[in-house]
Amino acid sequence: MPLLLLAIGLGAGILSGVFGIGGGIVIVPALVYLAKMPPQQAAGTSLAALVLPLGAAVGALTYYRAGHLQPRDALLIAVGMAVGAFGGSWIATHMDGDVLRKGFAVLMVLMAAKMWVG
């Protein structure tokens, strides 16, 4: 299991560095389907991993040095994420796991369609 979790983190780190994604789109589904975690545990584990900013900080520094990062924008998003994560985690911990999993799938399909269309 530790090697699987390291592999999930590595994959999420690579995709995060390339696309700016990670937690919800990569880590949560991998934990649910590969590590066999319930959706709530996968979401909590993903959020906890994101609290450790080392990986993201290194990637963000690379973007900053290349002139592709506005720190003020990132800070405002981080504040919004903190408030949203608190509320969202409360909601998720009070939902049925199947409903949460299916809702997540709908969100991913909608986001994929929007990205495809432009």
CSV table of C-alpha atoms in Angstrom, one decimal:
chain,number,residue,atom,x,y,z
A,1,MET,CA,0.0,0.0,0.0
A,2,PRO,CA,2.8,2.6,0.7
A,3,LEU,CA,4.2,2.1,-2.8
A,4,LEU,CA,0.7,2.5,-4.3
A,5,LEU,CA,0.2,5.8,-2.3
A,6,LEU,CA,3.7,7.0,-3.4
A,7,ALA,CA,2.8,6.2,-7.0
A,8,ILE,CA,-0.5,8.1,-6.7
A,9,GLY,CA,1.3,11.1,-5.3
A,10,LEU,CA,3.9,10.9,-8.1
A,11,GLY,CA,1.3,10.8,-10.8
A,12,ALA,CA,-0.7,13.6,-9.2
A,13,GLY,CA,2.5,15.6,-8.8
A,14,ILE,CA,3.4,15.2,-12.5
A,15,LEU,CA,-0.1,16.1,-13.6
A,16,SER,CA,-0.3,19.0,-11.2
A,17,GLY,CA,2.9,20.4,-12.6
A,18,VAL,CA,1.8,20.1,-16.2
A,19,PHE,CA,-1.9,21.0,-15.8
A,20,GLY,CA,-2.3,22.6,-12.4
A,21,ILE,CA,-4.5,19.7,-11.2
A,22,GLY,CA,-4.1,17.0,-8.6
A,23,GLY,CA,-6.3,16.6,-5.6
A,24,GLY,CA,-9.8,16.2,-6.8
A,25,ILE,CA,-9.2,15.1,-10.4
A,26,VAL,CA,-6.4,12.6,-9.8
A,27,ILE,CA,-5.9,11.7,-6.2
A,28,VAL,CA,-9.5,11.1,-5.1
A,29,PRO,CA,-10.4,8.8,-8.0
A,30,ALA,CA,-7.1,6.9,-7.6
A,31,LEU,CA,-7.7,6.4,-3.9
A,32,VAL,CA,-11.2,5.3,-4.5
A,33,TYR,CA,-10.5,2.8,-7.3
A,34,LEU,CA,-6.9,1.7,-6.7
A,35,ALA,CA,-6.6,2.0,-2.9
A,36,LYS,CA,-10.2,1.0,-2.4
A,37,MET,CA,-11.0,3.9,0.0
A,38,PRO,CA,-14.5,5.2,0.6
A,39,PRO,CA,-15.1,8.6,-1.2
A,40,GLN,CA,-15.1,10.6,2.1
A,41,GLN,CA,-11.8,9.0,3.2
A,42,ALA,CA,-10.3,9.7,-0.2
A,43,ALA,CA,-11.4,13.3,-0.1
A,44,GLY,CA,-10.0,13.8,3.4
A,45,THR,CA,-6.7,12.1,2.5
A,46,SER,CA,-6.4,14.3,-0.6
A,47,LEU,CA,-7.0,17.5,1.4
A,48,ALA,CA,-4.5,16.4,4.0
A,49,ALA,CA,-1.9,15.7,1.4
A,50,LEU,CA,-2.5,19.2,-0.1
A,51,VAL,CA,-1.9,20.7,3.3
A,52,LEU,CA,1.7,19.7,2.9
A,53,PRO,CA,2.7,22.5,0.5
A,54,LEU,CA,6.2,21.2,-0.5
A,55,GLY,CA,5.3,19.7,-3.8
A,56,ALA,CA,3.0,22.5,-4.9
A,57,ALA,CA,5.4,25.1,-3.7
A,58,VAL,CA,8.2,23.7,-5.8
A,59,GLY,CA,5.9,23.6,-8.9
A,60,ALA,CA,4.6,27.1,-8.2
A,61,LEU,CA,8.1,28.5,-7.8
A,62,THR,CA,8.9,27.2,-11.3
A,63,TYR,CA,5.9,28.9,-12.8
A,64,TYR,CA,6.7,32.1,-10.8
A,65,ARG,CA,10.2,32.2,-12.2
A,66,ALA,CA,8.9,31.8,-15.7
A,67,GLY,CA,6.5,34.7,-15.2
A,68,HIS,CA,3.4,32.6,-15.2
A,69,LEU,CA,2.2,33.2,-11.6
A,70,GLN,CA,0.6,36.2,-9.9
A,71,PRO,CA,1.1,35.5,-6.1
A,72,ARG,CA,-1.9,37.8,-5.2
A,73,ASP,CA,-4.2,35.8,-7.3
A,74,ALA,CA,-3.0,32.6,-5.8
A,75,LEU,CA,-3.4,34.0,-2.3
A,76,LEU,CA,-7.0,35.0,-3.0
A,77,ILE,CA,-7.9,31.6,-4.4
A,78,ALA,CA,-6.2,30.0,-1.3
A,79,VAL,CA,-8.4,32.0,1.0
A,80,GLY,CA,-11.5,31.0,-0.9
A,81,MET,CA,-10.4,27.4,-0.9
A,82,ALA,CA,-9.9,27.4,2.9
A,83,VAL,CA,-13.5,28.6,3.4
A,84,GLY,CA,-14.9,26.3,0.7
A,85,ALA,CA,-13.0,23.2,1.9
A,86,PHE,CA,-14.4,23.7,5.4
A,87,GLY,CA,-18.0,23.8,4.1
A,88,GLY,CA,-17.5,21.2,1.5
A,89,SER,CA,-15.9,18.7,3.9
A,90,TRP,CA,-18.8,19.2,6.2
A,91,ILE,CA,-21.3,18.4,3.4
A,92,ALA,CA,-19.3,15.4,2.1
A,93,THR,CA,-19.0,13.8,5.6
A,94,HIS,CA,-22.8,13.9,5.8
A,95,MET,CA,-23.5,12.5,2.4
A,96,ASP,CA,-24.0,8.9,1.2
A,97,GLY,CA,-20.8,7.6,-0.4
A,98,ASP,CA,-22.5,6.5,-3.6
A,99,VAL,CA,-24.2,9.9,-4.0
A,100,LEU,CA,-20.8,11.6,-3.5
A,101,ARG,CA,-19.1,9.3,-6.0
A,102,LYS,CA,-21.7,9.9,-8.7
A,103,GLY,CA,-21.8,13.6,-8.1
A,104,PHE,CA,-18.1,13.7,-8.5
A,105,ALA,CA,-18.4,11.8,-11.8
A,106,VAL,CA,-21.0,14.3,-13.1
A,107,LEU,CA,-18.7,17.2,-12.2
A,108,MET,CA,-15.8,15.6,-14.1
A,109,VAL,CA,-17.9,15.0,-17.2
A,110,LEU,CA,-19.2,18.6,-17.1
A,111,MET,CA,-15.7,20.0,-16.7
A,112,ALA,CA,-14.3,17.8,-19.4
A,113,ALA,CA,-17.0,18.9,-21.8
A,114,LYS,CA,-16.4,22.6,-21.0
A,115,MET,CA,-12.6,22.2,-21.5
A,116,TRP,CA,-13.2,20.3,-24.8
A,117,VAL,CA,-15.6,22.9,-26.2
A,118,GLY,CA,-13.6,25.9,-25.0
